[in-house]
PDB file of C-alpha atoms in Angstrom:
ATOM      1  CA  MET A 693      -4.102  10.263   5.439  1.00  0.00           C
ATOM      2  CA  LYS A 694       0.718   7.048  -0.780  1.00  0.00           C
ATOM      3  CA  ARG A 695       3.106   3.930  -2.528  1.00  0.00           C
ATOM      4  CA  LEU A 696       3.083   0.513  -3.981  1.00  0.00           C
ATOM      5  CA  ILE A 697       3.505  -3.241  -3.357  1.00  0.00           C
ATOM      6  CA  PRO A 698       0.912  -5.727  -4.343  1.00  0.00           C
ATOM      7  CA  MET A 699      -0.655  -6.997  -1.108  1.00  0.00           C
ATOM      8  CA  LEU A 700      -4.153  -8.365  -0.669  1.00  0.00           C
ATOM      9  CA  LEU A 701      -5.973  -7.173   2.415  1.00  0.00           C
ATOM     10  CA  LEU A 702      -7.540 -10.445   3.509  1.00  0.00           C
ATOM     11  CA  LEU A 703      -9.401 -10.592   6.807  1.00  0.00           C
ATOM     12  CA  SER A 704      -9.545 -14.152   8.015  1.00  0.00           C
ATOM     13  CA  ALA A 705     -11.723 -15.311  10.867  1.00  0.00           C
ATOM     14  CA  PHE A 706      -8.631 -15.324  13.046  1.00  0.00           C
ATOM     15  CA  ALA A 707      -7.855 -11.736  12.076  1.00  0.00           C
ATOM     16  CA  LEU A 708     -11.339 -10.655  13.069  1.00  0.00           C
ATOM     17  CA  LEU A 709     -10.997 -12.454  16.369  1.00  0.00           C
ATOM     18  CA  LEU A 710      -7.642 -10.808  16.979  1.00  0.00           C
ATOM     19  CA  ALA A 711      -9.054  -7.363  16.280  1.00  0.00           C
ATOM     20  CA  ALA A 712     -12.058  -8.021  18.504  1.00  0.00           C
ATOM     21  CA  CYS A 713      -9.798  -9.054  21.365  1.00  0.00           C
ATOM     22  CA  GLY A 714      -8.187  -5.632  21.169  1.00  0.00           C
ATOM     23  CA  GLY A 715      -4.558  -6.200  20.328  1.00  0.00           C
ATOM     24  CA  GLU A 716      -1.292  -8.005  20.038  1.00  0.00           C
ATOM     25  CA  ALA A 717       1.554  -7.988  22.531  1.00  0.00           C
ATOM     26  CA  THR A 718       5.167  -8.694  21.655  1.00  0.00           C
ATOM     27  CA  GLY A 719       8.256  -9.055  23.818  1.00  0.00           C
ATOM     28  CA  SER A 720       9.030 -10.244  27.317  1.00  0.00           C
ATOM     29  CA  SER A 721       6.953  -9.727  30.453  1.00  0.00           C
ATOM     30  CA  ASP A 722       9.695  -8.045  32.507  1.00  0.00           C
ATOM     31  CA  ARG A 723       9.821  -4.864  30.411  1.00  0.00           C
ATOM     32  CA  GLN A 724       7.600  -1.793  30.432  1.00  0.00           C
ATOM     33  CA  VAL A 725       4.715  -2.022  27.956  1.00  0.00           C
ATOM     34  CA  LEU A 726       4.283   0.513  25.156  1.00  0.00           C
ATOM     35  CA  VAL A 727       0.597   0.533  24.176  1.00  0.00           C
ATOM     36  CA  MET A 728       0.070   1.575  20.570  1.00  0.00           C
ATOM     37  CA  ALA A 729      -3.298   2.431  19.022  1.00  0.00           C
ATOM     38  CA  THR A 730      -3.661   1.815  15.302  1.00  0.00           C
ATOM     39  CA  SER A 731      -6.270   1.236  12.607  1.00  0.00           C
ATOM     40  CA  ALA A 732      -5.158  -1.800  10.615  1.00  0.00           C
ATOM     41  CA  ASP A 733      -7.091  -1.081   7.419  1.00  0.00           C
ATOM     42  CA  PHE A 734      -4.659   1.239   5.624  1.00  0.00           C
ATOM     43  CA  PRO A 735      -2.111  -0.758   3.609  1.00  0.00           C
ATOM     44  CA  PRO A 736       0.815  -0.537   3.167  1.00  0.00           C
ATOM     45  CA  PHE A 737       1.112   1.342   6.466  1.00  0.00           C
ATOM     46  CA  GLU A 738      -0.992  -0.934   8.690  1.00  0.00           C
ATOM     47  CA  PHE A 739      -3.118  -3.941   7.821  1.00  0.00           C
ATOM     48  CA  ILE A 740      -3.812  -7.532   8.830  1.00  0.00           C
ATOM     49  CA  ASN A 741      -1.986  -9.967   6.568  1.00  0.00           C
ATOM     50  CA  GLU A 742      -2.991 -13.372   5.226  1.00  0.00           C
ATOM     51  CA  ASP A 743      -1.732 -15.040   8.420  1.00  0.00           C
ATOM     52  CA  GLY A 744      -3.966 -12.878  10.600  1.00  0.00           C
ATOM     53  CA  GLU A 745      -0.997 -10.841  11.859  1.00  0.00           C
ATOM     54  CA  TYR A 746      -0.505  -7.089  12.098  1.00  0.00           C
ATOM     55  CA  ASP A 747       1.722  -5.966   9.242  1.00  0.00           C
ATOM     56  CA  GLY A 748       2.809  -2.849   7.372  1.00  0.00           C
ATOM     57  CA  PHE A 749       5.398  -0.085   7.418  1.00  0.00           C
ATOM     58  CA  ASP A 750       4.075   1.533  10.602  1.00  0.00           C
ATOM     59  CA  ILE A 751       3.831  -1.805  12.402  1.00  0.00           C
ATOM     60  CA  HIS A 752       7.417  -2.820  11.632  1.00  0.00           C
ATOM     61  CA  MET A 753       8.651   0.663  12.528  1.00  0.00           C
ATOM     62  CA  ALA A 754       6.797   0.521  15.859  1.00  0.00           C
ATOM     63  CA  ARG A 755       8.333  -2.845  16.707  1.00  0.00           C
ATOM     64  CA  ALA A 756      11.808  -1.525  15.890  1.00  0.00           C
ATOM     65  CA  LEU A 757      11.244   1.587  18.026  1.00  0.00           C
ATOM     66  CA  ALA A 758      10.039  -0.533  20.942  1.00  0.00           C
ATOM     67  CA  GLU A 759      13.234  -2.588  20.762  1.00  0.00           C
ATOM     68  CA  ILE A 760      15.375   0.540  20.813  1.00  0.00           C
ATOM     69  CA  LEU A 761      13.411   1.754  23.852  1.00  0.00           C
ATOM     70  CA  ASP A 762      13.719  -1.695  25.496  1.00  0.00           C
ATOM     71  CA  MET A 763       9.949  -1.906  25.850  1.00  0.00           C
ATOM     72  CA  ASP A 764       7.309  -4.492  24.983  1.00  0.00           C
ATOM     73  CA  LEU A 765       4.886  -3.352  22.295  1.00  0.00           C
ATOM     74  CA  ARG A 766       1.144  -3.953  22.584  1.00  0.00           C
ATOM     75  CA  ILE A 767      -0.925  -3.141  19.510  1.00  0.00           C
ATOM     76  CA  ASP A 768      -4.583  -2.188  19.976  1.00  0.00           C
ATOM     77  CA  ASN A 769      -6.578  -2.157  16.730  1.00  0.00           C
ATOM     78  CA  MET A 770      -9.611   0.134  16.332  1.00  0.00           C
ATOM     79  CA  ASP A 771     -11.375   2.429  13.873  1.00  0.00           C
ATOM     80  CA  PHE A 772      -9.194   5.355  12.858  1.00  0.00           C
ATOM     81  CA  GLY A 773     -11.603   7.762  14.519  1.00  0.00           C
ATOM     82  CA  GLY A 774     -10.657   6.302  17.904  1.00  0.00           C
ATOM     83  CA  VAL A 775      -6.852   6.202  17.755  1.00  0.00           C
ATOM     84  CA  LEU A 776      -6.192   9.765  18.902  1.00  0.00           C
ATOM     85  CA  THR A 777      -8.946   9.509  21.523  1.00  0.00           C
ATOM     86  CA  ALA A 778      -7.186   6.435  22.911  1.00  0.00           C
ATOM     87  CA  VAL A 779      -3.986   8.464  23.324  1.00  0.00           C
ATOM     88  CA  TYR A 780      -5.760  11.549  24.684  1.00  0.00           C
ATOM     89  CA  THR A 781      -7.641   9.544  27.326  1.00  0.00           C
ATOM     90  CA  GLY A 782      -4.603   7.477  28.313  1.00  0.00           C
ATOM     91  CA  ARG A 783      -5.832   4.112  27.031  1.00  0.00           C
ATOM     92  CA  ALA A 784      -2.768   4.082  24.763  1.00  0.00           C
ATOM     93  CA  ASN A 785       0.649   5.695  25.124  1.00  0.00           C
ATOM     94  CA  ILE A 786       1.012   6.364  21.411  1.00  0.00           C
ATOM     95  CA  ALA A 787      -0.837   6.124  18.122  1.00  0.00           C
ATOM     96  CA  ILE A 788       0.824   5.140  14.857  1.00  0.00           C
ATOM     97  CA  ALA A 789      -1.631   4.962  11.981  1.00  0.00           C
ATOM     98  CA  ALA A 790      -0.409   7.159   9.116  1.00  0.00           C
ATOM     99  CA  ILE A 791      -1.510  10.171  11.174  1.00  0.00           C
ATOM    100  CA  SER A 792      -0.948  13.612   9.687  1.00  0.00           C
ATOM    101  CA  VAL A 793       0.056  16.460  11.980  1.00  0.00           C
ATOM    102  CA  THR A 794      -2.602  19.202  12.111  1.00  0.00           C
ATOM    103  CA  GLU A 795      -3.137  22.198  14.375  1.00  0.00           C
ATOM    104  CA  GLU A 796      -6.443  20.734  15.535  1.00  0.00           C
ATOM    105  CA  ARG A 797      -4.843  17.447  16.584  1.00  0.00           C
ATOM    106  CA  LEU A 798      -2.027  19.263  18.385  1.00  0.00           C
ATOM    107  CA  GLN A 799      -4.625  20.643  20.782  1.00  0.00           C
ATOM    108  CA  ASN A 800      -5.128  17.147  22.240  1.00  0.00           C
ATOM    109  CA  VAL A 801      -1.904  15.186  21.685  1.00  0.00           C
ATOM    110  CA  ASN A 802       1.784  15.754  21.079  1.00  0.00           C
ATOM    111  CA  PHE A 803       3.569  14.546  17.963  1.00  0.00           C
ATOM    112  CA  THR A 804       7.073  13.264  17.372  1.00  0.00           C
ATOM    113  CA  ASN A 805       9.225  14.515  14.550  1.00  0.00           C
ATOM    114  CA  PRO A 806       7.746  13.455  11.179  1.00  0.00           C
ATOM    115  CA  TYR A 807       8.737  10.080   9.763  1.00  0.00           C
ATOM    116  CA  PHE A 808       6.959  10.143   6.364  1.00  0.00           C
ATOM    117  CA  GLY A 809       5.870  12.755   3.813  1.00  0.00           C
ATOM    118  CA  THR A 810       2.897  12.291   1.505  1.00  0.00           C
ATOM    119  CA  THR A 811       0.062  14.029  -0.394  1.00  0.00           C
ATOM    120  CA  GLN A 812      -3.711  13.813  -0.637  1.00  0.00           C
ATOM    121  CA  VAL A 813      -4.969  12.709  -4.068  1.00  0.00           C
ATOM    122  CA  VAL A 814      -8.225  11.912  -5.868  1.00  0.00           C
ATOM    123  CA  LEU A 815      -9.241   8.537  -7.319  1.00  0.00           C
ATOM    124  CA  VAL A 816     -11.984   8.144  -9.933  1.00  0.00           C
ATOM    125  CA  GLN A 817     -13.227   5.340 -12.145  1.00  0.00           C
ATOM    126  CA  ASP A 818     -11.061   4.917 -15.223  1.00  0.00           C
ATOM    127  CA  ALA A 819     -14.148   5.437 -17.414  1.00  0.00           C
ATOM    128  CA  SER A 820     -15.101   8.671 -15.629  1.00  0.00           C
ATOM    129  CA  ASP A 821     -15.158  11.997 -17.491  1.00  0.00           C
ATOM    130  CA  ILE A 822     -13.534  13.646 -14.449  1.00  0.00           C
ATOM    131  CA  THR A 823      -9.973  14.749 -15.244  1.00  0.00           C
ATOM    132  CA  GLU A 824      -9.518  17.775 -12.965  1.00  0.00           C
ATOM    133  CA  ILE A 825     -10.244  18.577  -9.330  1.00  0.00           C
ATOM    134  CA  ASP A 826     -12.400  21.539 -10.395  1.00  0.00           C
ATOM    135  CA  GLN A 827     -14.955  19.058 -11.768  1.00  0.00           C
ATOM    136  CA  LEU A 828     -15.583  17.717  -8.247  1.00  0.00           C
ATOM    137  CA  GLU A 829     -17.348  20.862  -7.023  1.00  0.00           C
ATOM    138  CA  ASN A 830     -20.751  19.140  -6.750  1.00  0.00           C
ATOM    139  CA  ALA A 831     -19.552  15.540  -6.838  1.00  0.00           C
ATOM    140  CA  ARG A 832     -20.166  12.649  -4.447  1.00  0.00           C
ATOM    141  CA  ILE A 833     -16.930  12.063  -2.525  1.00  0.00           C
ATOM    142  CA  ALA A 834     -15.966   9.125  -0.287  1.00  0.00           C
ATOM    143  CA  VAL A 835     -13.419   9.569   2.519  1.00  0.00           C
ATOM    144  CA  GLN A 836     -12.309   7.698   5.607  1.00  0.00           C
ATOM    145  CA  LEU A 837     -13.910   9.194   8.704  1.00  0.00           C
ATOM    146  CA  GLY A 838     -11.657  11.354  10.854  1.00  0.00           C
ATOM    147  CA  THR A 839      -8.701  11.382   8.443  1.00  0.00           C
ATOM    148  CA  THR A 840      -7.081  14.387   6.808  1.00  0.00           C
ATOM    149  CA  SER A 841      -8.829  13.241   3.625  1.00  0.00           C
ATOM    150  CA  ASP A 842     -12.053  14.056   5.450  1.00  0.00           C
ATOM    151  CA  LEU A 843     -10.735  17.492   6.427  1.00  0.00           C
ATOM    152  CA  VAL A 844      -9.377  18.216   2.944  1.00  0.00           C
ATOM    153  CA  ALA A 845     -12.731  17.397   1.350  1.00  0.00           C
ATOM    154  CA  GLY A 846     -14.400  20.011   3.529  1.00  0.00           C
ATOM    155  CA  TRP A 847     -11.709  22.619   2.910  1.00  0.00           C
ATOM    156  CA  TYR A 848     -11.393  22.363  -0.862  1.00  0.00           C
ATOM    157  CA  LEU A 849     -14.777  20.985  -1.935  1.00  0.00           C
ATOM    158  CA  PRO A 850     -17.369  22.593   0.370  1.00  0.00           C
ATOM    159  CA  ASP A 851     -20.222  22.047  -2.110  1.00  0.00           C
ATOM    160  CA  ALA A 852     -19.504  18.352  -2.664  1.00  0.00           C
ATOM    161  CA  THR A 853     -21.536  15.633  -0.940  1.00  0.00           C
ATOM    162  CA  VAL A 854     -19.116  13.789   1.333  1.00  0.00           C
ATOM    163  CA  TYR A 855     -19.744  10.189   2.438  1.00  0.00           C
ATOM    164  CA  ARG A 856     -17.640   9.050   5.402  1.00  0.00           C
ATOM    165  CA  PHE A 857     -16.622   5.452   6.119  1.00  0.00           C
ATOM    166  CA  ASN A 858     -14.792   3.878   9.046  1.00  0.00           C
ATOM    167  CA  MET A 859     -12.445   1.826   6.846  1.00  0.00           C
ATOM    168  CA  ALA A 860     -10.416   2.918   3.806  1.00  0.00           C
ATOM    169  CA  PRO A 861     -11.281  -0.155   1.640  1.00  0.00           C
ATOM    170  CA  ASP A 862     -14.966   0.757   1.948  1.00  0.00           C
ATOM    171  CA  THR A 863     -14.331   4.029   0.099  1.00  0.00           C
ATOM    172  CA  ILE A 864     -12.832   2.092  -2.816  1.00  0.00           C
ATOM    173  CA  LEU A 865     -15.814  -0.253  -2.901  1.00  0.00           C
ATOM    174  CA  GLU A 866     -18.135   2.758  -3.134  1.00  0.00           C
ATOM    175  CA  LEU A 867     -16.112   4.085  -6.073  1.00  0.00           C
ATOM    176  CA  ARG A 868     -15.963   0.756  -7.896  1.00  0.00           C
ATOM    177  CA  THR A 869     -19.711   0.277  -7.623  1.00  0.00           C
ATOM    178  CA  GLY A 870     -20.433   3.835  -8.789  1.00  0.00           C
ATOM    179  CA  ARG A 871     -22.122   5.022  -5.598  1.00  0.00           C
ATOM    180  CA  VAL A 872     -19.620   7.885  -5.437  1.00  0.00           C
ATOM    181  CA  ASP A 873     -17.792   9.856  -8.121  1.00  0.00           C
ATOM    182  CA  ALA A 874     -14.411  10.046  -6.412  1.00  0.00           C
ATOM    183  CA  VAL A 875     -12.333   9.107  -3.365  1.00  0.00           C
ATOM    184  CA  ILE A 876      -9.915  11.418  -1.577  1.00  0.00           C
ATOM    185  CA  ILE A 877      -7.079   9.440  -0.029  1.00  0.00           C
ATOM    186  CA  ASP A 878      -3.350   9.346   0.716  1.00  0.00           C
ATOM    187  CA  PHE A 879      -1.136   8.890  -2.372  1.00  0.00           C
ATOM    188  CA  THR A 880       0.688   5.805  -1.116  1.00  0.00           C
ATOM    189  CA  VAL A 881      -2.491   3.978  -0.219  1.00  0.00           C
ATOM    190  CA  ALA A 882      -4.106   5.145  -3.460  1.00  0.00           C
ATOM    191  CA  SER A 883      -1.225   3.610  -5.417  1.00  0.00           C
ATOM    192  CA  LEU A 884      -1.759   0.250  -3.766  1.00  0.00           C
ATOM    193  CA  PHE A 885      -5.510   0.317  -4.313  1.00  0.00           C
ATOM    194  CA  MET A 886      -4.942   1.135  -8.008  1.00  0.00           C
ATOM    195  CA  GLU A 887      -2.709  -1.917  -8.361  1.00  0.00           C
ATOM    196  CA  GLN A 888      -5.458  -4.055  -6.903  1.00  0.00           C
ATOM    197  CA  ASN A 889      -8.234  -2.315  -8.885  1.00  0.00           C
ATOM    198  CA  PRO A 890      -7.125  -1.456 -12.457  1.00  0.00           C
ATOM    199  CA  GLU A 891     -10.537   0.082 -13.179  1.00  0.00           C
ATOM    200  CA  ILE A 892      -9.674   3.151 -11.080  1.00  0.00           C
ATOM    201  CA  ARG A 893      -7.177   5.945 -11.780  1.00  0.00           C
ATOM    202  CA  MET A 894      -5.630   8.937 -10.032  1.00  0.00           C
ATOM    203  CA  LEU A 895      -6.030  12.578 -11.030  1.00  0.00           C
ATOM    204  CA  GLU A 896      -2.761  14.401 -11.698  1.00  0.00           C
ATOM    205  CA  ASP A 897      -3.376  17.318  -9.331  1.00  0.00           C
ATOM    206  CA  VAL A 898      -2.870  16.853  -5.584  1.00  0.00           C
ATOM    207  CA  LEU A 899      -5.051  18.422  -2.909  1.00  0.00           C
ATOM    208  CA  ALA A 900      -2.587  18.796  -0.036  1.00  0.00           C
ATOM    209  CA  HIS A 901       0.883  17.914   1.205  1.00  0.00           C
ATOM    210  CA  GLU A 902       1.304  16.499   4.705  1.00  0.00           C
ATOM    211  CA  GLU A 903       3.605  14.656   7.081  1.00  0.00           C
ATOM    212  CA  TYR A 904       2.993  11.619   9.285  1.00  0.00           C
ATOM    213  CA  ALA A 905       4.177  11.489  12.886  1.00  0.00           C
ATOM    214  CA  ILE A 906       3.595   9.459  16.052  1.00  0.00           C
ATOM    215  CA  ALA A 907       0.933  10.809  18.417  1.00  0.00           C
ATOM    216  CA  VAL A 908       1.903  10.771  22.094  1.00  0.00           C
ATOM    217  CA  ASN A 909      -0.110  11.428  25.251  1.00  0.00           C
ATOM    218  CA  ARG A 910       0.558  15.030  26.311  1.00  0.00           C
ATOM    219  CA  ASP A 911       1.403  14.001  29.874  1.00  0.00           C
ATOM    220  CA  GLN A 912       4.196  11.694  28.695  1.00  0.00           C
ATOM    221  CA  THR A 913       6.840  14.259  27.783  1.00  0.00           C
ATOM    222  CA  GLN A 914       9.726  11.919  28.582  1.00  0.00           C
ATOM    223  CA  LEU A 915       8.278   9.299  26.243  1.00  0.00           C
ATOM    224  CA  LEU A 916       8.021  11.939  23.510  1.00  0.00           C
ATOM    225  CA  GLU A 917      11.680  12.816  23.966  1.00  0.00           C
ATOM    226  CA  ASP A 918      12.712   9.161  24.028  1.00  0.00           C
ATOM    227  CA  LEU A 919      10.679   8.418  20.891  1.00  0.00           C
ATOM    228  CA  ASN A 920      12.281  11.283  18.989  1.00  0.00           C
ATOM    229  CA  GLU A 921      15.724   9.996  19.914  1.00  0.00           C
ATOM    230  CA  ALA A 922      14.763   6.426  18.988  1.00  0.00           C
ATOM    231  CA  LEU A 923      13.218   7.597  15.713  1.00  0.00           C
ATOM    232  CA  MET A 924      16.400   9.450  14.789  1.00  0.00           C
ATOM    233  CA  GLN A 925      18.478   6.365  15.639  1.00  0.00           C
ATOM    234  CA  LEU A 926      16.202   4.114  13.592  1.00  0.00           C
ATOM    235  CA  GLN A 927      16.109   6.417  10.555  1.00  0.00           C
ATOM    236  CA  GLU A 928      19.903   6.439  10.430  1.00  0.00           C
ATOM    237  CA  SER A 929      20.073   2.640  10.536  1.00  0.00           C
ATOM    238  CA  SER A 930      20.029  -0.072   7.894  1.00  0.00           C
ATOM    239  CA  GLU A 931      16.934  -1.491   9.598  1.00  0.00           C
ATOM    240  CA  PHE A 932      14.878   1.542   8.608  1.00  0.00           C
ATOM    241  CA  ARG A 933      16.018   1.193   4.990  1.00  0.00           C
ATOM    242  CA  ARG A 934      15.112  -2.488   5.087  1.00  0.00           C
ATOM    243  CA  ILE A 935      11.606  -1.747   6.400  1.00  0.00           C
ATOM    244  CA  TYR A 936      11.101   1.039   3.840  1.00  0.00           C
ATOM    245  CA  GLU A 937      12.179  -1.143   0.933  1.00  0.00           C
ATOM    246  CA  MET A 938       9.949  -3.965   2.159  1.00  0.00           C
ATOM    247  CA  PHE A 939       6.837  -1.859   1.570  1.00  0.00           C
ATOM    248  CA  PHE A 940       7.879   0.796  -0.928  1.00  0.00           C
ATOM    249  CA  GLY A 941      10.319  -1.055  -3.134  1.00  0.00           C
ATOM    250  CA  GLY A 942      13.248   1.228  -2.392  1.00  0.00           C
ATOM    251  CA  GLN A 943      11.616   4.236  -4.041  1.00  0.00           C
TER     252      GLN A 943
END
């Protein structure tokens, strides 16, 4: 688990109730249901907006894919650590949550063709003396549990003390309050958090390059094939450009 657009992640009482109830269904009742697991705490990819509705690049893409497939979409919101488990155990058909493809994850789920490329970056307080990744060797690092940021921290900074949190905004809070020295996070999400928190900055060096794809239950090979075809159709359409520009400003 990088871009920009000033959105405030506001969780209203209705949003909390919606998340607690497990999901949102869209479409008509006479179509097959596509159950999607997500973790709506990672703007601009997935979040709950001011109206208590699921929003973000991944959410709009999922809705468009469901229409192409002539299926109803049901969104189940959960901690990121549970989205792939939901697919693996069959509680969800797919997971879309800015999920990077890794060899470890491929042991439990299938992935579609990639739909987004990104990098892992480091955020620090603007007043921090840290300017290079090498200075993080013994630092306190915050990451979101179960993400590739978590994996990258272990790979590249084995001597650092890593604090893991269920939600991405919690890592930023830890950085702002000085309880950690740095946050490892996706570039697009980091860019948004910097807009909302001018007291933090990004180091120039990146830790890793990665690609996002849709996780699919390994028993649903036809669905995987259909999703790849639908994804190709969507990416070639004006609708995909519209969704991209909505969240990334046409960059």
